Amino acid sequence: MSQLTELSAVKCFGGWQKRFSHASKVLNCTMQFSVYLPPQAKQGQALPVLYWLSGLTCSDENFSSKAGAQRVAAELGIILIIPDTSPRGDGVPDAPDGAYDLGLGAGFYVNATQAPWVGHYRMYDYIADELPQLCEANFKLGKAAITGHSMGGHGALIMALRNPSRYSSVSAFAPIVNPSECPWGQKALTAYLGEDRNQWQQYDACALLNDLGQNWTMPMLIDQGLADNFLDSQELSRPLQAVCEQHGVPAEFRYHADYDHSYYFIATFIEDHLRFHVAHLQ
């Protein structure tokens, strides 16, 4: 495979769970990402693809090992592409205090403009352009959809809102929807983009959707646990629902009693999301 080094390959539900590394020009480091190729991939036709963006502290391996998505992906014939959450490696800066919500594992899917982050932390361009181009050169990909969890839900939403022609549908689990107004987002956006809040709006799903209003027509599904300890402190999901209701944007928001922020929550409802996306991808 051009430009890819295969790190591992495990047989799974008739397909293959694989992990690759490559040199990223955008991030100026070596990156890893995971791919699930369902059994239909061996037949040679292009298959629909779902991009999964993970949350704070995660790598490309959390979703593939914890969500249990491969069984349904194998049934539906959908490729799963799972990138890492930040640049990594020697010379890549991290939070000076070792905080989990900035630096390594916390790229927030933005293009940093501030030192010391600007040289590596360009996760928006990596997810929007470099990684899809690399995957399209190495796998037979059809239409694309995107989803994610928490910080990754934020990433999925802004990718879809800013690139509506690239995705057939978007979904998220417990997403950060209004980073300009929550502690996680304010910390990250200040560090990566500086104090000018006008620069933050391009990475804020609520701000983007408010600008688009009724022009936004992409199918959207949001799942949120009501026992999520970040639901109120980080203003998850609900502010975006308010914007949708204000503008009459069709979107499905589902709230689940007793479910928290963990991968147990994701594993419970990932099948619904895969079937939601495949219905629009096909």
PDB file of C-alpha atoms in Angstrom:
ATOM      1  CA  MET A   1       0.000   0.000   0.000  1.00  0.00           C
ATOM      2  CA  SER A   2       1.395   3.338  -1.045  1.00  0.00           C
ATOM      3  CA  GLN A   3       2.554   5.523   1.854  1.00  0.00           C
ATOM      4  CA  LEU A   4       1.137   3.133   4.479  1.00  0.00           C
ATOM      5  CA  THR A   5       2.924   0.770   6.851  1.00  0.00           C
ATOM      6  CA  GLU A   6       0.726  -2.014   8.202  1.00  0.00           C
ATOM      7  CA  LEU A   7       1.262  -2.396  11.938  1.00  0.00           C
ATOM      8  CA  SER A   8      -1.272  -5.138  12.706  1.00  0.00           C
ATOM      9  CA  ALA A   9      -4.058  -7.192  11.144  1.00  0.00           C
ATOM     10  CA  VAL A  10      -6.614  -9.243  13.091  1.00  0.00           C
ATOM     11  CA  LYS A  11      -9.387 -11.346  11.560  1.00  0.00           C
ATOM     12  CA  CYS A  12     -12.775 -10.151  12.861  1.00  0.00           C
ATOM     13  CA  PHE A  13     -16.295 -11.186  11.767  1.00  0.00           C
ATOM     14  CA  GLY A  14     -14.985 -12.347   8.414  1.00  0.00           C
ATOM     15  CA  GLY A  15     -13.161  -9.069   7.769  1.00  0.00           C
ATOM     16  CA  TRP A  16      -9.957  -7.509   9.034  1.00  0.00           C
ATOM     17  CA  GLN A  17      -9.268  -5.031  11.805  1.00  0.00           C
ATOM     18  CA  LYS A  18      -6.038  -3.340  10.735  1.00  0.00           C
ATOM     19  CA  ARG A  19      -3.769  -0.610  12.007  1.00  0.00           C
ATOM     20  CA  PHE A  20      -1.471   1.527   9.872  1.00  0.00           C
ATOM     21  CA  SER A  21       1.148   4.246  10.256  1.00  0.00           C
ATOM     22  CA  HIS A  22       2.146   6.946   7.790  1.00  0.00           C
ATOM     23  CA  ALA A  23       4.163  10.127   7.609  1.00  0.00           C
ATOM     24  CA  SER A  24       1.802  13.094   7.898  1.00  0.00           C
ATOM     25  CA  LYS A  25       2.898  16.238   6.115  1.00  0.00           C
ATOM     26  CA  VAL A  26       0.035  18.196   7.679  1.00  0.00           C
ATOM     27  CA  LEU A  27       0.894  17.216  11.266  1.00  0.00           C
ATOM     28  CA  ASN A  28       4.659  16.963  10.756  1.00  0.00           C
ATOM     29  CA  CYS A  29       4.918  13.610  12.503  1.00  0.00           C
ATOM     30  CA  THR A  30       4.199   9.906  12.095  1.00  0.00           C
ATOM     31  CA  MET A  31       0.525   9.095  12.618  1.00  0.00           C
ATOM     32  CA  GLN A  32      -1.377   5.883  13.280  1.00  0.00           C
ATOM     33  CA  PHE A  33      -4.949   5.064  12.354  1.00  0.00           C
ATOM     34  CA  SER A  34      -7.177   1.983  12.395  1.00  0.00           C
ATOM     35  CA  VAL A  35      -9.413   0.536   9.683  1.00  0.00           C
ATOM     36  CA  TYR A  36     -12.030  -2.183   9.741  1.00  0.00           C
ATOM     37  CA  LEU A  37     -12.410  -3.812   6.328  1.00  0.00           C
ATOM     38  CA  PRO A  38     -15.578  -5.938   6.231  1.00  0.00           C
ATOM     39  CA  PRO A  39     -15.637  -9.249   4.344  1.00  0.00           C
ATOM     40  CA  GLN A  40     -17.247  -7.560   1.326  1.00  0.00           C
ATOM     41  CA  ALA A  41     -14.029  -5.596   0.772  1.00  0.00           C
ATOM     42  CA  LYS A  42     -12.353  -8.648  -0.766  1.00  0.00           C
ATOM     43  CA  GLN A  43     -14.892  -8.588  -3.592  1.00  0.00           C
ATOM     44  CA  GLY A  44     -13.241  -5.508  -5.001  1.00  0.00           C
ATOM     45  CA  GLN A  45     -16.148  -3.056  -5.163  1.00  0.00           C
ATOM     46  CA  ALA A  46     -16.172   0.327  -3.516  1.00  0.00           C
ATOM     47  CA  LEU A  47     -17.820   0.246  -0.091  1.00  0.00           C
ATOM     48  CA  PRO A  48     -19.368   3.039   1.980  1.00  0.00           C
ATOM     49  CA  VAL A  49     -17.152   4.387   4.747  1.00  0.00           C
ATOM     50  CA  LEU A  50     -17.866   5.733   8.226  1.00  0.00           C
ATOM     51  CA  TYR A  51     -15.247   7.923   9.899  1.00  0.00           C
ATOM     52  CA  TRP A  52     -15.180   7.682  13.689  1.00  0.00           C
ATOM     53  CA  LEU A  53     -13.585  10.514  15.706  1.00  0.00           C
ATOM     54  CA  SER A  54     -12.681   9.677  19.296  1.00  0.00           C
ATOM     55  CA  GLY A  55     -12.733  11.834  22.404  1.00  0.00           C
ATOM     56  CA  LEU A  56     -10.277  13.214  24.939  1.00  0.00           C
ATOM     57  CA  THR A  57      -7.435  10.882  26.031  1.00  0.00           C
ATOM     58  CA  CYS A  58      -8.280   8.330  23.316  1.00  0.00           C
ATOM     59  CA  SER A  59      -6.161   7.017  20.465  1.00  0.00           C
ATOM     60  CA  ASP A  60      -7.250   5.204  17.299  1.00  0.00           C
ATOM     61  CA  GLU A  61      -7.520   1.952  19.256  1.00  0.00           C
ATOM     62  CA  ASN A  62     -10.220   2.759  21.847  1.00  0.00           C
ATOM     63  CA  PHE A  63     -13.164   2.512  19.484  1.00  0.00           C
ATOM     64  CA  SER A  64     -11.931  -0.571  17.645  1.00  0.00           C
ATOM     65  CA  SER A  65     -11.420  -2.524  20.890  1.00  0.00           C
ATOM     66  CA  LYS A  66     -14.383  -1.284  22.985  1.00  0.00           C
ATOM     67  CA  ALA A  67     -17.342  -0.282  20.814  1.00  0.00           C
ATOM     68  CA  GLY A  68     -18.114  -3.658  19.243  1.00  0.00           C
ATOM     69  CA  ALA A  69     -18.912  -2.075  15.885  1.00  0.00           C
ATOM     70  CA  GLN A  70     -17.276  -4.693  13.659  1.00  0.00           C
ATOM     71  CA  ARG A  71     -20.110  -7.232  13.804  1.00  0.00           C
ATOM     72  CA  VAL A  72     -22.655  -4.808  12.373  1.00  0.00           C
ATOM     73  CA  ALA A  73     -20.142  -3.252   9.972  1.00  0.00           C
ATOM     74  CA  ALA A  74     -19.478  -6.747   8.595  1.00  0.00           C
ATOM     75  CA  GLU A  75     -23.201  -7.355   8.130  1.00  0.00           C
ATOM     76  CA  LEU A  76     -23.779  -3.997   6.435  1.00  0.00           C
ATOM     77  CA  GLY A  77     -20.597  -3.961   4.355  1.00  0.00           C
ATOM     78  CA  ILE A  78     -19.286  -0.656   5.652  1.00  0.00           C
ATOM     79  CA  ILE A  79     -15.641   0.326   6.154  1.00  0.00           C
ATOM     80  CA  LEU A  80     -14.727   1.974   9.469  1.00  0.00           C
ATOM     81  CA  ILE A  81     -11.846   4.466   9.532  1.00  0.00           C
ATOM     82  CA  ILE A  82     -10.655   5.507  12.990  1.00  0.00           C
ATOM     83  CA  PRO A  83      -7.977   8.229  13.221  1.00  0.00           C
ATOM     84  CA  ASP A  84      -5.978   9.245  16.259  1.00  0.00           C
ATOM     85  CA  THR A  85      -7.016  12.285  18.297  1.00  0.00           C
ATOM     86  CA  SER A  86      -3.820  14.331  18.037  1.00  0.00           C
ATOM     87  CA  PRO A  87      -0.327  14.390  16.581  1.00  0.00           C
ATOM     88  CA  ARG A  88       2.200  12.366  18.575  1.00  0.00           C
ATOM     89  CA  GLY A  89       5.903  11.649  18.791  1.00  0.00           C
ATOM     90  CA  ASP A  90       9.199  13.286  19.638  1.00  0.00           C
ATOM     91  CA  GLY A  91       9.008  17.040  19.367  1.00  0.00           C
ATOM     92  CA  VAL A  92       5.203  17.207  19.481  1.00  0.00           C
ATOM     93  CA  PRO A  93       4.265  19.573  22.337  1.00  0.00           C
ATOM     94  CA  ASP A  94       2.050  18.469  25.199  1.00  0.00           C
ATOM     95  CA  ALA A  95       0.304  20.363  27.984  1.00  0.00           C
ATOM     96  CA  PRO A  96       3.053  21.614  30.321  1.00  0.00           C
ATOM     97  CA  ASP A  97       1.158  20.373  33.368  1.00  0.00           C
ATOM     98  CA  GLY A  98       0.281  17.021  31.803  1.00  0.00           C
ATOM     99  CA  ALA A  99      -3.433  17.875  31.719  1.00  0.00           C
ATOM    100  CA  TYR A 100      -5.632  15.401  29.866  1.00  0.00           C
ATOM    101  CA  ASP A 101      -7.688  18.069  28.065  1.00  0.00           C
ATOM    102  CA  LEU A 102      -4.902  19.796  26.122  1.00  0.00           C
ATOM    103  CA  GLY A 103      -2.061  18.539  23.963  1.00  0.00           C
ATOM    104  CA  LEU A 104      -1.505  14.841  23.319  1.00  0.00           C
ATOM    105  CA  GLY A 105      -4.839  13.051  22.953  1.00  0.00           C
ATOM    106  CA  ALA A 106      -6.669  16.388  22.844  1.00  0.00           C
ATOM    107  CA  GLY A 107      -6.208  17.903  19.400  1.00  0.00           C
ATOM    108  CA  PHE A 108      -9.840  19.120  19.294  1.00  0.00           C
ATOM    109  CA  TYR A 109      -9.896  18.786  15.489  1.00  0.00           C
ATOM    110  CA  VAL A 110      -8.798  22.387  14.903  1.00  0.00           C
ATOM    111  CA  ASN A 111      -5.907  24.018  13.044  1.00  0.00           C
ATOM    112  CA  ALA A 112      -3.784  25.662  15.715  1.00  0.00           C
ATOM    113  CA  THR A 113      -2.437  29.136  15.058  1.00  0.00           C
ATOM    114  CA  GLN A 114      -0.587  29.713  18.355  1.00  0.00           C
ATOM    115  CA  ALA A 115       2.820  28.628  19.642  1.00  0.00           C
ATOM    116  CA  PRO A 116       3.866  26.004  20.571  1.00  0.00           C
ATOM    117  CA  TRP A 117       1.019  24.117  18.868  1.00  0.00           C
ATOM    118  CA  VAL A 118       1.017  25.577  15.364  1.00  0.00           C
ATOM    119  CA  GLY A 119       3.801  23.368  14.011  1.00  0.00           C
ATOM    120  CA  HIS A 120       1.909  20.099  14.571  1.00  0.00           C
ATOM    121  CA  TYR A 121      -1.668  20.583  15.746  1.00  0.00           C
ATOM    122  CA  ARG A 122      -3.584  20.865  12.466  1.00  0.00           C
ATOM    123  CA  MET A 123      -6.092  18.106  13.082  1.00  0.00           C
ATOM    124  CA  TYR A 124      -8.851  19.806  11.080  1.00  0.00           C
ATOM    125  CA  ASP A 125      -6.845  19.644   7.849  1.00  0.00           C
ATOM    126  CA  TYR A 126      -5.697  16.122   8.671  1.00  0.00           C
ATOM    127  CA  ILE A 127      -9.246  14.780   9.095  1.00  0.00           C
ATOM    128  CA  ALA A 128     -10.829  16.872   6.357  1.00  0.00           C
ATOM    129  CA  ASP A 129      -8.201  16.346   3.661  1.00  0.00           C
ATOM    130  CA  GLU A 130      -4.996  14.415   4.255  1.00  0.00           C
ATOM    131  CA  LEU A 131      -6.354  11.222   5.808  1.00  0.00           C
ATOM    132  CA  PRO A 132      -9.313  10.819   3.394  1.00  0.00           C
ATOM    133  CA  GLN A 133      -7.013  11.334   0.411  1.00  0.00           C
ATOM    134  CA  LEU A 134      -4.605   8.729   1.776  1.00  0.00           C
ATOM    135  CA  CYS A 135      -7.413   6.239   2.412  1.00  0.00           C
ATOM    136  CA  GLU A 136      -8.973   6.813  -0.995  1.00  0.00           C
ATOM    137  CA  ALA A 137      -5.603   6.018  -2.574  1.00  0.00           C
ATOM    138  CA  ASN A 138      -5.329   2.723  -0.684  1.00  0.00           C
ATOM    139  CA  PHE A 139      -8.885   1.432  -0.217  1.00  0.00           C
ATOM    140  CA  LYS A 140     -11.930   1.305  -2.465  1.00  0.00           C
ATOM    141  CA  LEU A 141     -14.192   3.827  -0.772  1.00  0.00           C
ATOM    142  CA  GLY A 142     -17.688   4.863  -1.720  1.00  0.00           C
ATOM    143  CA  LYS A 143     -19.788   7.545  -0.056  1.00  0.00           C
ATOM    144  CA  ALA A 144     -18.737   8.760   3.387  1.00  0.00           C
ATOM    145  CA  ALA A 145     -20.452   9.536   6.681  1.00  0.00           C
ATOM    146  CA  ILE A 146     -18.954  10.722   9.953  1.00  0.00           C
ATOM    147  CA  THR A 147     -19.569  10.216  13.669  1.00  0.00           C
ATOM    148  CA  GLY A 148     -17.757  10.553  16.980  1.00  0.00           C
ATOM    149  CA  HIS A 149     -17.856  10.796  20.754  1.00  0.00           C
ATOM    150  CA  SER A 150     -17.494  13.826  23.032  1.00  0.00           C
ATOM    151  CA  MET A 151     -14.561  15.824  21.600  1.00  0.00           C
ATOM    152  CA  GLY A 152     -14.873  13.540  18.589  1.00  0.00           C
ATOM    153  CA  GLY A 153     -18.576  14.320  18.367  1.00  0.00           C
ATOM    154  CA  HIS A 154     -17.565  17.983  18.192  1.00  0.00           C
ATOM    155  CA  GLY A 155     -15.110  17.053  15.440  1.00  0.00           C
ATOM    156  CA  ALA A 156     -17.695  15.091  13.462  1.00  0.00           C
ATOM    157  CA  LEU A 157     -20.224  17.909  13.650  1.00  0.00           C
ATOM    158  CA  ILE A 158     -17.874  20.663  12.531  1.00  0.00           C
ATOM    159  CA  MET A 159     -16.501  18.467   9.711  1.00  0.00           C
ATOM    160  CA  ALA A 160     -20.027  17.841   8.442  1.00  0.00           C
ATOM    161  CA  LEU A 161     -21.205  21.430   8.899  1.00  0.00           C
ATOM    162  CA  ARG A 162     -18.202  22.849   7.063  1.00  0.00           C
ATOM    163  CA  ASN A 163     -18.026  20.161   4.368  1.00  0.00           C
ATOM    164  CA  PRO A 164     -21.625  19.152   3.600  1.00  0.00           C
ATOM    165  CA  SER A 165     -20.814  17.757   0.139  1.00  0.00           C
ATOM    166  CA  ARG A 166     -18.390  15.203   1.595  1.00  0.00           C
ATOM    167  CA  TYR A 167     -20.753  13.342   3.937  1.00  0.00           C
ATOM    168  CA  SER A 168     -24.153  11.759   3.524  1.00  0.00           C
ATOM    169  CA  SER A 169     -24.989  11.953   7.257  1.00  0.00           C
ATOM    170  CA  VAL A 170     -23.545  12.841  10.643  1.00  0.00           C
ATOM    171  CA  SER A 171     -24.073  11.510  14.153  1.00  0.00           C
ATOM    172  CA  ALA A 172     -22.525  11.854  17.581  1.00  0.00           C
ATOM    173  CA  PHE A 173     -22.464  10.438  21.098  1.00  0.00           C
ATOM    174  CA  ALA A 174     -22.492  13.026  23.904  1.00  0.00           C
ATOM    175  CA  PRO A 175     -20.882  15.694  21.722  1.00  0.00           C
ATOM    176  CA  ILE A 176     -19.261  18.951  22.769  1.00  0.00           C
ATOM    177  CA  VAL A 177     -21.525  21.164  20.674  1.00  0.00           C
ATOM    178  CA  ASN A 178     -20.689  24.668  21.917  1.00  0.00           C
ATOM    179  CA  PRO A 179     -16.963  24.703  22.767  1.00  0.00           C
ATOM    180  CA  SER A 180     -16.905  28.493  22.906  1.00  0.00           C
ATOM    181  CA  GLU A 181     -19.090  28.284  26.021  1.00  0.00           C
ATOM    182  CA  CYS A 182     -17.808  25.235  27.934  1.00  0.00           C
ATOM    183  CA  PRO A 183     -14.637  24.741  30.019  1.00  0.00           C
ATOM    184  CA  TRP A 184     -13.058  22.024  27.824  1.00  0.00           C
ATOM    185  CA  GLY A 185     -13.595  24.063  24.682  1.00  0.00           C
ATOM    186  CA  GLN A 186     -12.568  27.405  26.106  1.00  0.00           C
ATOM    187  CA  LYS A 187      -9.288  25.969  27.387  1.00  0.00           C
ATOM    188  CA  ALA A 188      -8.451  24.279  24.091  1.00  0.00           C
ATOM    189  CA  LEU A 189      -9.558  27.084  21.779  1.00  0.00           C
ATOM    190  CA  THR A 190      -7.681  29.697  23.793  1.00  0.00           C
ATOM    191  CA  ALA A 191      -4.489  27.632  23.672  1.00  0.00           C
ATOM    192  CA  TYR A 192      -4.721  26.616  20.022  1.00  0.00           C
ATOM    193  CA  LEU A 193      -6.323  29.728  18.493  1.00  0.00           C
ATOM    194  CA  GLY A 194      -5.684  32.590  20.904  1.00  0.00           C
ATOM    195  CA  GLU A 195      -7.989  34.982  22.724  1.00  0.00           C
ATOM    196  CA  ASP A 196      -9.967  36.227  19.697  1.00  0.00           C
ATOM    197  CA  ARG A 197     -13.304  34.478  20.120  1.00  0.00           C
ATOM    198  CA  ASN A 198     -14.252  35.312  16.536  1.00  0.00           C
ATOM    199  CA  GLN A 199     -11.662  32.739  15.477  1.00  0.00           C
ATOM    200  CA  TRP A 200     -13.373  30.117  17.622  1.00  0.00           C
ATOM    201  CA  GLN A 201     -16.668  30.265  15.744  1.00  0.00           C
ATOM    202  CA  GLN A 202     -15.400  28.235  12.778  1.00  0.00           C
ATOM    203  CA  TYR A 203     -14.990  25.281  15.170  1.00  0.00           C
ATOM    204  CA  ASP A 204     -18.238  25.699  17.117  1.00  0.00           C
ATOM    205  CA  ALA A 205     -21.130  23.519  15.923  1.00  0.00           C
ATOM    206  CA  CYS A 206     -23.782  25.775  17.443  1.00  0.00           C
ATOM    207  CA  ALA A 207     -22.325  28.861  15.768  1.00  0.00           C
ATOM    208  CA  LEU A 208     -21.954  27.103  12.420  1.00  0.00           C
ATOM    209  CA  LEU A 209     -25.486  25.710  12.465  1.00  0.00           C
ATOM    210  CA  ASN A 210     -26.902  29.042  13.582  1.00  0.00           C
ATOM    211  CA  ASP A 211     -25.333  30.631  10.481  1.00  0.00           C
ATOM    212  CA  LEU A 212     -26.647  27.908   8.171  1.00  0.00           C
ATOM    213  CA  GLY A 213     -30.125  27.766   9.659  1.00  0.00           C
ATOM    214  CA  GLN A 214     -32.700  26.094   7.428  1.00  0.00           C
ATOM    215  CA  ASN A 215     -30.083  25.626   4.706  1.00  0.00           C
ATOM    216  CA  TRP A 216     -28.735  22.687   6.736  1.00  0.00           C
ATOM    217  CA  THR A 217     -30.410  19.480   5.564  1.00  0.00           C
ATOM    218  CA  MET A 218     -27.938  16.684   6.316  1.00  0.00           C
ATOM    219  CA  PRO A 219     -29.462  13.835   8.389  1.00  0.00           C
ATOM    220  CA  MET A 220     -28.265  14.076  12.001  1.00  0.00           C
ATOM    221  CA  LEU A 221     -28.548  11.716  14.971  1.00  0.00           C
ATOM    222  CA  ILE A 222     -27.381  12.587  18.500  1.00  0.00           C
ATOM    223  CA  ASP A 223     -27.401  10.194  21.474  1.00  0.00           C
ATOM    224  CA  GLN A 224     -26.876  11.498  24.998  1.00  0.00           C
ATOM    225  CA  GLY A 225     -26.819   9.709  28.346  1.00  0.00           C
ATOM    226  CA  LEU A 226     -28.664  11.471  31.141  1.00  0.00           C
ATOM    227  CA  ALA A 227     -26.275  10.061  33.769  1.00  0.00           C
ATOM    228  CA  ASP A 228     -23.324  11.592  31.905  1.00  0.00           C
ATOM    229  CA  ASN A 229     -21.356  13.527  34.518  1.00  0.00           C
ATOM    230  CA  PHE A 230     -20.282  16.014  31.816  1.00  0.00           C
ATOM    231  CA  LEU A 231     -23.794  16.696  30.470  1.00  0.00           C
ATOM    232  CA  ASP A 232     -24.273  19.918  32.402  1.00  0.00           C
ATOM    233  CA  SER A 233     -20.704  20.934  33.231  1.00  0.00           C
ATOM    234  CA  GLN A 234     -19.651  20.857  29.550  1.00  0.00           C
ATOM    235  CA  GLU A 235     -23.058  21.742  28.060  1.00  0.00           C
ATOM    236  CA  LEU A 236     -23.244  18.601  25.922  1.00  0.00           C
ATOM    237  CA  SER A 237     -25.883  18.057  23.185  1.00  0.00           C
ATOM    238  CA  ARG A 238     -28.656  20.327  24.464  1.00  0.00           C
ATOM    239  CA  PRO A 239     -27.419  23.688  23.075  1.00  0.00           C
ATOM    240  CA  LEU A 240     -27.298  22.189  19.575  1.00  0.00           C
ATOM    241  CA  GLN A 241     -30.819  20.837  19.957  1.00  0.00           C
ATOM    242  CA  ALA A 242     -31.941  24.355  20.866  1.00  0.00           C
ATOM    243  CA  VAL A 243     -30.384  25.753  17.688  1.00  0.00           C
ATOM    244  CA  CYS A 244     -32.034  23.016  15.604  1.00  0.00           C
ATOM    245  CA  GLU A 245     -35.414  23.809  17.137  1.00  0.00           C
ATOM    246  CA  GLN A 246     -34.915  27.541  16.641  1.00  0.00           C
ATOM    247  CA  HIS A 247     -34.291  27.132  12.906  1.00  0.00           C
ATOM    248  CA  GLY A 248     -36.554  24.166  12.257  1.00  0.00           C
ATOM    249  CA  VAL A 249     -33.598  21.948  11.371  1.00  0.00           C
ATOM    250  CA  PRO A 250     -34.609  18.263  11.263  1.00  0.00           C
ATOM    251  CA  ALA A 251     -32.401  16.257  13.614  1.00  0.00           C
ATOM    252  CA  GLU A 252     -32.969  13.398  16.037  1.00  0.00           C
ATOM    253  CA  PHE A 253     -31.815  13.898  19.639  1.00  0.00           C
ATOM    254  CA  ARG A 254     -32.229  10.884  21.930  1.00  0.00           C
ATOM    255  CA  TYR A 255     -31.709  11.088  25.694  1.00  0.00           C
ATOM    256  CA  HIS A 256     -31.179   7.873  27.659  1.00  0.00           C
ATOM    257  CA  ALA A 257     -31.789   7.511  31.385  1.00  0.00           C
ATOM    258  CA  ASP A 258     -28.932   6.001  33.462  1.00  0.00           C
ATOM    259  CA  TYR A 259     -26.342   5.970  30.643  1.00  0.00           C
ATOM    260  CA  ASP A 260     -23.029   7.735  31.252  1.00  0.00           C
ATOM    261  CA  HIS A 261     -20.141   9.065  29.117  1.00  0.00           C
ATOM    262  CA  SER A 262     -18.298   5.761  28.730  1.00  0.00           C
ATOM    263  CA  TYR A 263     -17.792   3.237  25.960  1.00  0.00           C
ATOM    264  CA  TYR A 264     -20.504   1.094  27.538  1.00  0.00           C
ATOM    265  CA  PHE A 265     -22.899   3.808  26.355  1.00  0.00           C
ATOM    266  CA  ILE A 266     -21.336   3.827  22.896  1.00  0.00           C
ATOM    267  CA  ALA A 267     -21.410   0.027  22.632  1.00  0.00           C
ATOM    268  CA  THR A 268     -25.107   0.021  23.514  1.00  0.00           C
ATOM    269  CA  PHE A 269     -26.157   2.319  20.673  1.00  0.00           C
ATOM    270  CA  ILE A 270     -23.431   1.974  18.012  1.00  0.00           C
ATOM    271  CA  GLU A 271     -25.566  -0.431  15.990  1.00  0.00           C
ATOM    272  CA  ASP A 272     -28.279   2.213  15.691  1.00  0.00           C
ATOM    273  CA  HIS A 273     -25.729   4.675  14.354  1.00  0.00           C
ATOM    274  CA  LEU A 274     -24.301   2.272  11.802  1.00  0.00           C
ATOM    275  CA  ARG A 275     -27.753   1.441  10.493  1.00  0.00           C
ATOM    276  CA  PHE A 276     -28.673   5.140  10.457  1.00  0.00           C
ATOM    277  CA  HIS A 277     -25.653   5.976   8.323  1.00  0.00           C
ATOM    278  CA  VAL A 278     -25.960   3.031   5.946  1.00  0.00           C
ATOM    279  CA  ALA A 279     -29.565   4.000   5.198  1.00  0.00           C
ATOM    280  CA  HIS A 280     -28.268   7.334   3.872  1.00  0.00           C
ATOM    281  CA  LEU A 281     -25.009   6.063   2.369  1.00  0.00           C
ATOM    282  CA  GLN A 282     -26.885   3.660   0.120  1.00  0.00           C
TER     283      GLN A 282
END
